[in-house]
Every structure is written in C-alpha cells, then in structure tokens.
Short mmCIF file of C-alpha atoms in Angstrom, two decimals:
data_model
loop_
_atom_site.label_atom_id
_atom_site.label_comp_id
_atom_site.label_asym_id
_atom_site.label_seq_id
_atom_site.Cartn_x
_atom_site.Cartn_y
_atom_site.Cartn_z
CA MET A 19 -39.84 -46.82 11.02
CA SER A 20 -40.94 -47.37 14.59
CA SER A 21 -44.13 -45.68 15.75
CA HIS A 22 -42.23 -44.78 18.96
CA GLN A 23 -40.19 -42.06 17.22
CA LEU A 24 -39.80 -39.14 19.63
CA TYR A 25 -39.49 -35.46 18.78
CA GLN A 26 -38.12 -32.63 20.85
CA THR A 27 -39.50 -29.11 20.44
CA ARG A 28 -38.16 -25.65 19.76
CA THR A 29 -39.88 -22.34 20.50
CA PHE A 30 -39.15 -19.06 18.70
CA PHE A 31 -40.85 -15.80 17.76
CA PHE A 32 -42.71 -15.82 14.45
CA PRO A 33 -43.48 -12.33 13.09
CA ILE A 34 -46.50 -13.23 10.96
CA LEU A 35 -48.34 -14.44 14.09
CA ASN A 36 -46.68 -11.84 16.32
CA ARG A 37 -46.12 -14.48 18.97
CA ASN A 38 -43.99 -17.48 19.86
CA VAL A 39 -44.56 -20.79 18.12
CA THR A 40 -43.38 -24.27 19.09
CA ILE A 41 -42.24 -26.66 16.38
CA LEU A 42 -40.92 -30.23 16.34
CA MET A 43 -37.24 -31.02 15.75
CA GLN A 44 -35.89 -34.14 14.09
CA THR A 45 -33.23 -36.14 15.93
CA ARG A 46 -32.73 -38.84 13.28
CA ASN A 47 -34.11 -40.08 9.96
CA GLY A 48 -37.82 -40.61 10.23
CA PRO A 49 -41.24 -39.67 8.83
CA CYS A 50 -40.22 -36.15 7.76
CA LEU A 51 -43.46 -35.49 5.83
CA LEU A 52 -45.44 -35.96 9.03
CA LEU A 53 -43.05 -33.55 10.77
CA ALA A 54 -43.33 -31.01 7.94
CA ILE A 55 -47.13 -31.14 7.99
CA PHE A 56 -47.19 -30.51 11.73
CA ASN A 57 -44.70 -27.62 11.58
CA ALA A 58 -46.49 -26.00 8.64
CA LEU A 59 -49.76 -26.04 10.58
CA ALA A 60 -47.96 -24.68 13.65
CA LEU A 61 -46.59 -21.73 11.64
CA LYS A 62 -50.09 -21.12 10.28
CA GLY A 63 -51.35 -20.89 13.84
CA GLN A 64 -53.62 -23.93 13.47
CA ILE A 65 -51.74 -26.09 16.00
CA SER A 66 -50.27 -25.02 19.31
CA ILE A 67 -48.40 -27.26 21.76
CA ASP A 68 -46.33 -26.84 24.89
CA PRO A 69 -42.56 -27.45 24.83
CA GLY A 70 -41.68 -31.08 25.55
CA VAL A 71 -41.15 -34.44 23.88
CA TYR A 72 -43.79 -36.00 21.63
CA SER A 73 -44.24 -39.34 19.88
CA SER A 74 -45.21 -39.72 16.24
CA SER A 75 -48.60 -41.08 17.36
CA ALA A 76 -49.20 -37.90 19.35
CA VAL A 77 -48.23 -35.85 16.30
CA VAL A 78 -50.85 -37.69 14.22
CA ASP A 79 -53.48 -36.94 16.87
CA PHE A 80 -52.58 -33.23 16.86
CA ILE A 81 -52.97 -33.03 13.08
CA ARG A 82 -56.20 -35.01 13.11
CA GLY A 83 -57.57 -32.64 15.74
CA CYS A 84 -56.92 -29.83 13.30
CA CYS A 85 -58.60 -31.68 10.42
CA PRO A 86 -60.76 -34.71 11.40
CA LYS A 87 -61.36 -35.55 7.71
CA ALA A 88 -57.67 -36.20 7.07
CA LYS A 89 -57.43 -39.93 6.26
CA GLY A 90 -54.24 -41.97 5.99
CA LEU A 91 -52.28 -39.91 8.49
CA ARG A 92 -51.11 -42.93 10.45
CA LYS A 93 -49.42 -44.29 7.32
CA MET A 94 -47.22 -41.19 7.42
CA LYS A 95 -45.50 -42.59 10.53
CA LYS A 96 -43.59 -44.95 8.24
CA GLY A 97 -42.62 -42.18 5.83
CA TYR A 98 -43.94 -41.31 2.39
CA ILE A 99 -42.47 -41.51 -1.12
CA VAL A 100 -43.40 -38.93 -3.75
CA ASN A 101 -42.70 -38.82 -7.48
CA PRO A 102 -42.07 -35.25 -8.73
CA ARG A 103 -42.99 -34.36 -12.31
CA PHE A 104 -40.63 -32.10 -14.20
CA GLY A 105 -43.32 -29.98 -15.86
CA GLY A 106 -43.73 -27.63 -12.88
CA CYS A 107 -42.80 -27.08 -9.23
CA LEU A 108 -46.30 -28.01 -8.01
CA LEU A 109 -46.60 -31.19 -10.05
CA PHE A 110 -46.33 -34.65 -8.48
CA GLU A 111 -47.49 -38.00 -9.76
CA LYS A 112 -49.23 -38.69 -6.46
CA ILE A 113 -49.51 -36.91 -3.11
CA PRO A 114 -51.66 -37.58 -0.02
CA SER A 115 -55.23 -36.47 -0.69
CA PHE A 116 -55.64 -35.05 2.81
CA LEU A 117 -53.14 -32.25 2.07
CA LYS A 118 -55.92 -30.46 0.20
CA GLU A 119 -58.09 -30.73 3.31
CA LEU A 120 -55.25 -29.20 5.32
CA ASP A 121 -54.76 -26.45 2.71
CA LEU A 122 -51.09 -27.38 2.27
CA LYS A 123 -49.10 -27.44 -0.95
CA ILE A 124 -45.94 -29.40 -1.77
CA VAL A 125 -43.36 -28.01 -4.18
CA HIS A 126 -40.09 -29.23 -5.66
CA SER A 127 -37.32 -27.49 -7.63
CA MET A 128 -36.54 -30.09 -10.33
CA VAL A 129 -37.83 -28.03 -13.24
CA PRO A 130 -36.13 -27.15 -16.57
CA ARG A 131 -36.40 -23.72 -18.14
CA GLU A 132 -39.40 -23.50 -20.45
CA LYS A 133 -37.25 -22.00 -23.21
CA SER A 134 -34.55 -24.65 -22.90
CA GLU A 135 -33.83 -26.95 -25.84
CA GLY A 136 -35.13 -30.14 -24.27
CA TYR A 137 -38.09 -28.74 -22.32
CA SER A 138 -40.76 -30.48 -24.44
CA ILE A 139 -39.01 -33.83 -23.93
CA ILE A 140 -38.14 -33.44 -20.23
CA SER A 141 -41.36 -31.82 -19.01
CA LYS A 142 -43.55 -34.84 -19.86
CA HIS A 143 -41.58 -37.07 -17.48
CA ASP A 144 -41.43 -37.64 -13.74
CA CYS A 145 -38.57 -39.17 -11.74
CA GLU A 146 -39.74 -42.74 -12.32
CA SER A 147 -40.71 -42.44 -15.98
CA LEU A 148 -37.35 -40.77 -16.71
CA GLN A 149 -35.48 -43.85 -15.52
CA LEU A 150 -37.84 -46.18 -17.41
CA ARG A 151 -37.46 -44.18 -20.61
CA LEU A 152 -33.67 -44.27 -20.37
CA MET A 153 -33.87 -48.05 -20.04
CA GLU A 154 -36.17 -48.24 -23.09
CA LEU A 155 -33.77 -46.12 -25.13
CA ASP A 156 -30.89 -48.41 -24.16
CA CYS A 157 -32.93 -51.42 -25.31
CA GLU A 158 -33.83 -49.72 -28.59
CA ASP A 159 -30.19 -48.90 -29.27
CA GLN A 160 -29.27 -52.51 -28.54
CA HIS A 161 -31.99 -53.65 -30.96
CA ILE A 162 -30.58 -51.39 -33.68
CA ASN A 163 -27.09 -52.81 -33.14
CA ASN A 164 -28.41 -56.38 -33.30
CA ASN A 165 -30.30 -55.62 -36.52
CA HIS A 166 -27.15 -54.18 -38.05
CA VAL A 167 -25.29 -57.40 -37.32
CA MET A 168 -28.17 -59.55 -38.65
CA ASN A 169 -28.39 -57.49 -41.84
CA ASN A 170 -24.67 -57.95 -42.43
CA ASN A 171 -25.06 -61.69 -41.91
CA HIS A 172 -28.04 -61.67 -44.28
CA GLU A 173 -25.92 -60.10 -47.02
CA ILE A 174 -23.17 -62.65 -46.46
CA ASN A 175 -25.72 -65.49 -46.73
CA ASN A 176 -27.14 -64.01 -49.94
CA ASN A 177 -23.68 -63.93 -51.49
CA HIS A 178 -23.12 -67.49 -50.32
CA GLU A 179 -26.39 -68.64 -51.91
CA MET A 180 -25.53 -66.91 -55.20
CA ASN A 181 -22.19 -68.69 -55.29
CA ASN A 182 -23.87 -72.03 -54.58
CA ASN A 183 -26.42 -71.45 -57.33
CA TYR A 184 -23.64 -70.57 -59.76
CA LEU A 185 -21.80 -73.78 -58.95
CA MET A 186 -24.98 -75.84 -59.19
CA ASN A 187 -25.86 -74.31 -62.56
CA ASN A 188 -22.40 -75.20 -63.85
CA ASN A 189 -22.88 -78.73 -62.56
CA SER A 190 -26.25 -78.89 -64.28
CA ASP A 191 -24.75 -77.77 -67.62
CA SER A 192 -21.99 -80.34 -67.29
CA SER A 193 -24.55 -83.06 -66.54
CA SER A 194 -26.55 -82.09 -69.61
CA ASN A 195 -23.47 -82.27 -71.82
CA ASN A 196 -22.65 -85.68 -70.43
CA SER A 197 -26.22 -86.79 -71.12
CA LEU A 198 -26.05 -85.65 -74.73
CA LEU A 199 -22.75 -87.42 -75.14
CA ALA A 200 -24.24 -90.57 -73.65
CA CYS A 201 -27.25 -90.33 -75.95
CA PHE A 202 -24.99 -89.94 -78.96
CA GLU A 203 -22.96 -92.93 -77.90
CA MET A 204 -26.13 -94.93 -77.28
CA LEU A 205 -27.48 -93.98 -80.69
CA VAL A 206 -24.22 -94.95 -82.26
CA ASN A 207 -24.42 -98.22 -80.40
CA GLU A 208 -28.07 -98.51 -81.48
CA CYS A 209 -29.37 -98.09 -77.89
CA SER A 210 -33.03 -97.24 -77.40
CA SER A 211 -34.12 -93.58 -77.03
CA GLN A 212 -36.02 -94.61 -73.91
CA ASN A 213 -32.82 -95.37 -72.02
CA SER A 214 -31.47 -91.94 -72.99
CA GLU A 215 -34.60 -90.20 -71.62
CA ASP A 216 -34.40 -92.11 -68.34
CA LEU A 217 -30.78 -91.13 -67.89
CA MET A 218 -31.52 -87.42 -68.44
CA LYS A 219 -34.42 -87.59 -65.99
CA ASN A 220 -32.22 -89.14 -63.32
CA ASN A 221 -29.56 -86.48 -63.84
CA ASN A 222 -32.14 -83.68 -63.50
CA GLU A 223 -33.54 -85.20 -60.29
CA ILE A 224 -30.05 -85.39 -58.81
CA THR A 225 -29.42 -81.73 -59.69
CA GLU A 226 -32.75 -80.63 -58.17
CA ASN A 227 -32.06 -82.55 -54.95
CA ASN A 228 -28.62 -80.98 -54.70
CA MET A 229 -30.17 -77.51 -55.01
CA LYS A 230 -32.68 -78.24 -52.23
CA GLU A 231 -30.00 -79.61 -49.93
CA ASN A 232 -27.73 -76.63 -50.49
CA LYS A 233 -30.46 -73.96 -50.12
CA ILE A 234 -29.93 -71.70 -47.05
CA ASN A 235 -32.94 -70.86 -44.87
CA TYR A 236 -33.20 -67.19 -43.80
CA PRO A 237 -34.95 -65.66 -40.76
CA ASN A 238 -38.34 -64.10 -41.25
CA ASP A 239 -38.29 -60.45 -42.22
CA SER A 240 -40.33 -59.66 -39.10
CA ILE A 241 -37.25 -60.27 -36.96
CA LEU A 242 -35.51 -57.45 -38.77
CA GLU A 243 -38.37 -55.01 -38.31
CA LYS A 244 -37.84 -51.90 -36.17
CA PRO A 245 -39.69 -51.42 -32.88
CA LYS A 246 -42.93 -49.51 -33.20
CA ASN A 247 -41.57 -46.49 -31.26
CA MET A 248 -38.34 -46.11 -33.20
CA ASN A 249 -39.52 -42.82 -34.77
CA ARG A 250 -38.06 -40.80 -31.92
CA ASN A 251 -36.18 -37.53 -31.60
CA PRO A 252 -32.53 -38.40 -32.36
CA ASP A 253 -31.43 -36.13 -29.49
CA GLU A 254 -33.88 -37.57 -26.93
CA LYS A 255 -31.43 -39.87 -25.19
CA LYS A 256 -28.73 -37.19 -24.98
CA ILE A 257 -31.20 -34.66 -23.56
CA LEU A 258 -32.57 -37.07 -20.95
CA LEU A 259 -29.10 -38.26 -19.90
CA GLU A 260 -27.96 -34.66 -19.38
CA TRP A 261 -31.11 -33.86 -17.40
CA ASN A 262 -30.73 -37.00 -15.27
CA LYS A 263 -27.22 -35.86 -14.36
CA LYS A 264 -28.35 -32.29 -13.73
CA VAL A 265 -31.03 -33.25 -11.19
CA GLN A 266 -28.98 -35.74 -9.22
CA TYR A 267 -29.16 -33.26 -6.30
CA GLN A 268 -32.91 -32.79 -6.93
CA VAL A 269 -32.64 -29.03 -7.45
CA THR A 270 -32.20 -26.50 -10.25
CA ASN A 271 -31.67 -22.77 -9.84
CA TYR A 272 -34.56 -22.16 -12.20
CA GLY A 273 -36.75 -24.41 -10.03
CA ILE A 274 -35.94 -22.27 -6.98
CA SER A 275 -36.83 -19.11 -8.90
CA LEU A 276 -40.08 -20.74 -10.00
CA ILE A 277 -41.00 -21.53 -6.39
CA ARG A 278 -40.34 -17.92 -5.40
CA ASN A 279 -42.62 -16.70 -8.19
CA THR A 280 -45.31 -19.26 -7.31
CA MET A 281 -45.49 -18.38 -3.62
CA LYS A 282 -47.21 -15.22 -2.39
CA GLU A 283 -45.93 -13.13 0.49
CA ASP A 284 -46.28 -15.00 3.83
CA ASP A 285 -47.20 -18.26 2.08
CA ILE A 286 -46.18 -21.46 3.86
CA PHE A 287 -45.46 -24.52 1.68
CA ILE A 288 -43.84 -27.93 2.10
CA TYR A 289 -40.65 -28.33 0.09
CA PHE A 290 -39.36 -31.67 -1.22
CA ARG A 291 -35.71 -32.10 -1.97
CA ALA A 292 -33.09 -34.85 -1.54
CA SER A 293 -35.82 -37.28 -0.39
CA HIS A 294 -36.63 -34.91 2.48
CA PHE A 295 -39.62 -32.72 3.33
CA SER A 296 -39.27 -29.35 5.03
CA VAL A 297 -41.29 -26.17 5.55
CA ILE A 298 -40.61 -23.04 3.51
CA TYR A 299 -41.88 -19.51 4.10
CA LYS A 300 -41.90 -16.45 1.83
CA HIS A 301 -40.89 -13.24 3.59
CA ASN A 302 -39.92 -9.95 1.91
CA ASN A 303 -39.94 -11.73 -1.46
CA HIS A 304 -37.36 -14.28 -0.30
CA ILE A 305 -37.80 -17.97 0.48
CA PHE A 306 -36.70 -19.26 3.88
CA ASN A 307 -36.42 -22.91 4.87
CA LEU A 308 -37.35 -23.85 8.45
CA ILE A 309 -34.49 -25.68 10.18
CA THR A 310 -35.58 -28.79 12.07
CA ALA A 311 -32.25 -30.59 12.55
CA HIS A 312 -31.74 -31.32 16.24
CA SER A 313 -28.09 -30.23 16.04
CA TYR A 314 -29.14 -26.58 15.60
CA LEU A 315 -30.95 -26.33 18.93
CA GLY A 316 -27.86 -24.75 20.48
CA THR A 317 -27.68 -21.94 17.91
CA ARG A 318 -29.77 -18.92 16.99
CA SER A 319 -30.24 -20.38 13.54
CA VAL A 320 -33.96 -20.84 12.84
CA TRP A 321 -34.12 -20.38 9.07
CA GLN A 322 -31.87 -21.05 6.10
CA SER A 323 -31.98 -20.14 2.43
CA LEU A 324 -32.84 -22.80 -0.12
CA PRO A 325 -29.53 -24.43 -1.10
CA ARG A 326 -28.67 -23.78 -4.73
CA VAL A 327 -27.11 -26.26 -7.14
CA ASN A 328 -23.60 -25.26 -6.03
CA GLY A 329 -24.50 -25.87 -2.37
CA ASP A 330 -24.46 -22.23 -1.23
CA VAL A 331 -26.69 -21.66 1.78
CA GLN A 332 -27.12 -18.94 4.44
CA TYR A 333 -28.54 -19.05 7.96
CA PHE A 334 -30.87 -16.64 9.77
CA ASP A 335 -32.27 -16.05 13.23
CA GLU A 336 -35.96 -15.78 14.15
CA ASN A 337 -36.03 -12.16 12.91
CA PHE A 338 -34.50 -13.20 9.56
CA ARG A 339 -31.15 -11.59 10.34
CA CYS A 340 -28.19 -13.35 8.78
CA TYR A 341 -25.25 -14.43 10.96
CA THR A 342 -21.71 -15.14 9.86
CA ASN A 343 -20.50 -16.14 13.33
CA MET A 344 -20.24 -19.94 13.47
CA SER A 345 -21.46 -19.96 17.09
CA TYR A 346 -24.77 -18.52 15.96
CA ALA A 347 -25.72 -19.25 12.39
CA PRO A 348 -22.85 -20.10 10.05
CA THR A 349 -22.71 -19.07 6.42
CA GLY A 350 -21.14 -21.60 4.12
CA LYS A 351 -21.50 -24.44 1.69
CA VAL A 352 -23.37 -27.68 2.29
CA GLU A 353 -21.33 -30.78 1.54
CA GLY A 354 -23.23 -33.89 2.47
CA ASN A 355 -24.64 -33.20 5.93
CA LYS A 356 -21.89 -30.77 6.97
CA VAL A 357 -21.65 -27.00 6.65
CA ILE A 358 -18.28 -25.78 5.38
CA PRO A 359 -17.78 -22.12 6.48
CA THR A 360 -16.75 -19.49 3.93
CA THR A 361 -15.74 -15.87 4.40
CA GLU A 362 -17.39 -14.51 1.25
CA LEU A 363 -20.34 -15.46 -0.92
CA GLN A 364 -21.07 -13.48 -4.07
CA ASP A 365 -24.49 -13.11 -5.62
CA ASN A 366 -26.69 -10.42 -7.09
CA GLN A 367 -29.30 -10.54 -4.32
CA SER A 368 -29.02 -9.46 -0.71
CA ASP A 369 -31.48 -9.32 2.15
CA GLY A 370 -30.04 -6.09 3.51
CA HIS A 371 -28.05 -7.81 6.26
CA GLY A 372 -25.11 -8.77 4.07
CA CYS A 373 -26.57 -12.15 3.13
CA ASN A 374 -27.46 -13.49 -0.28
CA ILE A 375 -30.71 -15.42 -0.46
CA ALA A 376 -33.17 -16.80 -2.96
#
C-alpha cells in the first residue's frame, strides 16, 4: 500500500465529549488499523485535527504526538494482519505492542459458547492453527486408509506364503519317497550306502533353495504403526469443520454478546471483523460501530450496529437515533458491500427509537 494514501475527514457531535470531533474517512482499501487507531484516539479526545485531507504519514505523526513511545507505527501504513484466538473476544496470537501504550484494546467476535459441545476443542485454536489442524487430520485419515490397504495386502501375502509352504512340503515329502525308493533299488543292485546318502543330501539342498527363493519379504512393522497423535477425540474433525464453516464471516452472535458484556459504558475499542478494523463504542448498554466508509459522507449515518451472522444491521445519526429513510441512514441487510433495505426487522431488543441493536 502506497504511503501517499489520502484521507478525507468528517465532523460530528460526540455526546461523551460534549463537542464536535473530526475523524478520518476511508475512500478505498488501505491501512484500516492505522485509521481505527487514529479515530479511537479522536473519540477519546486525545487527538484533535481540523477538517481537510491528510496523508497516512501525517496520520502516523498525529498518533506519535499523542504517544511518543509508540514504536512500529510506520509499518501500519502497509496494513496489519492479526490472528484471532477462539478462546475469548480479547485474545489474539499477536497484536502491536504499542496499543498498550495507547490504552487501546482490540476485540473480535469469533467465539464459541463456553457450554457448547466442542468448546474445549475449538477454544485452544486460533485462525491459523485451525487450518493447520484440519490439514493434519486429513493426513491422519489418509494414513489410516493406507494402513488398511497395507494390512489387507499383508493378509493376502500371508495366505500366499502358507500355500507356497504347503506345496513345498508336499514336494519335500515326494522327494524323500523317491530317495527311499532309489536307496532300495541301489541296495537291491548292491550300490553303496554312500551314494544313497549323497543323493538324499542333494535333494534336501534343492528343497531348501526352493523355499528360500519362494519366500516373500514383508515390510517392516514400523510402516504399519499409527502416528503418535492418533489418540484423538473421534469427533474432533467434525467439530472443527463445523466451526470453520460457522466463522467464515468472522462473527458469531455469542461473540457479539461477549463483546457487549466485556465493554463498560462509554468504552471505546477497536473491532476486527472480515479482515477489517473499525471503532466501536458502548452507549446505553448497546454497541455502536463508527462508520468510516467515504460513501456515507452524504448521509446522516454516523454509527451502525454490529452486523449479526444473518447480516442484519441498523444505522444511526450522531445522537444515536435510528433512521429508516434511505436518504438518511437506511435499515437493512448487508450483502457483500451493499445495503439491501428492508421494511421490518424483528428482534427482542430495541433502542427506543424503533431500531433493534446489539
């Protein structure tokens, strides 16, 4: 991502500060974590700028002016990849260390219910380890299938060897009978006993050589051994596959509820979802997501609810009033990057303005 990324601004009234604040808007895909950090600090009253257009380098300087100890900020201009862990909404494999200096927290909503059947299996994974574990399970299953085929072949070879031994034993008995007959004939013909012994020895050597030549070599037993980690939960793969499908949109309804319970009134966090970072704010026990898409500059829409798994989302003005008029702040479903308007949305919660929010 180019360091010459430019951001326009938007100014609106923010009740917690009892004054106007100016935030940055995003015109295209870019370093959204950098944008979220700036806007979170602006809502906290730690950064104040005039309306205008700003580069990503200027944004870094503003943040650094707020916290000189923040190191690695310039790397944020190229974006940042995080790895959420499924054990809790605050858990990540790695996040920028300077966020602690800025007193900012990142949350995600990819969390299973603690009382769910597969919680103990799912909660120990993150996004990356989940994919790796699914690959390992596929390899283990393939190993089991291969062993099954090899064991079947082993049994066939054993039967083949038994048949060969049976035939060779019969041949050996026949050779012995022939030898005795030859000895008898030699004795009758007054042949020496030494010639009879030599003939029997030769016959035995021939039989032994035949047995060696016909013996089948088998693979070492170690090849048929199971992998060391085969003592696994038989339902592990099924549980992880179902979870992988469930979090393809990087959100669960339980995860949203967990975020609401984690945040205190007037808390400002950074929210990660769908490979995007945004700012969330808790007001009147509800979670609101700050809108930074440039396309909303022409509307009164400043906040939106956190989209649920089914895509339901509502829009609010600067005073957290919900609008159903499309020219202001449409209510509808999110499909891709578009908002599909709906006339009714049913839920058990309402903000008092006819809107249903988290």
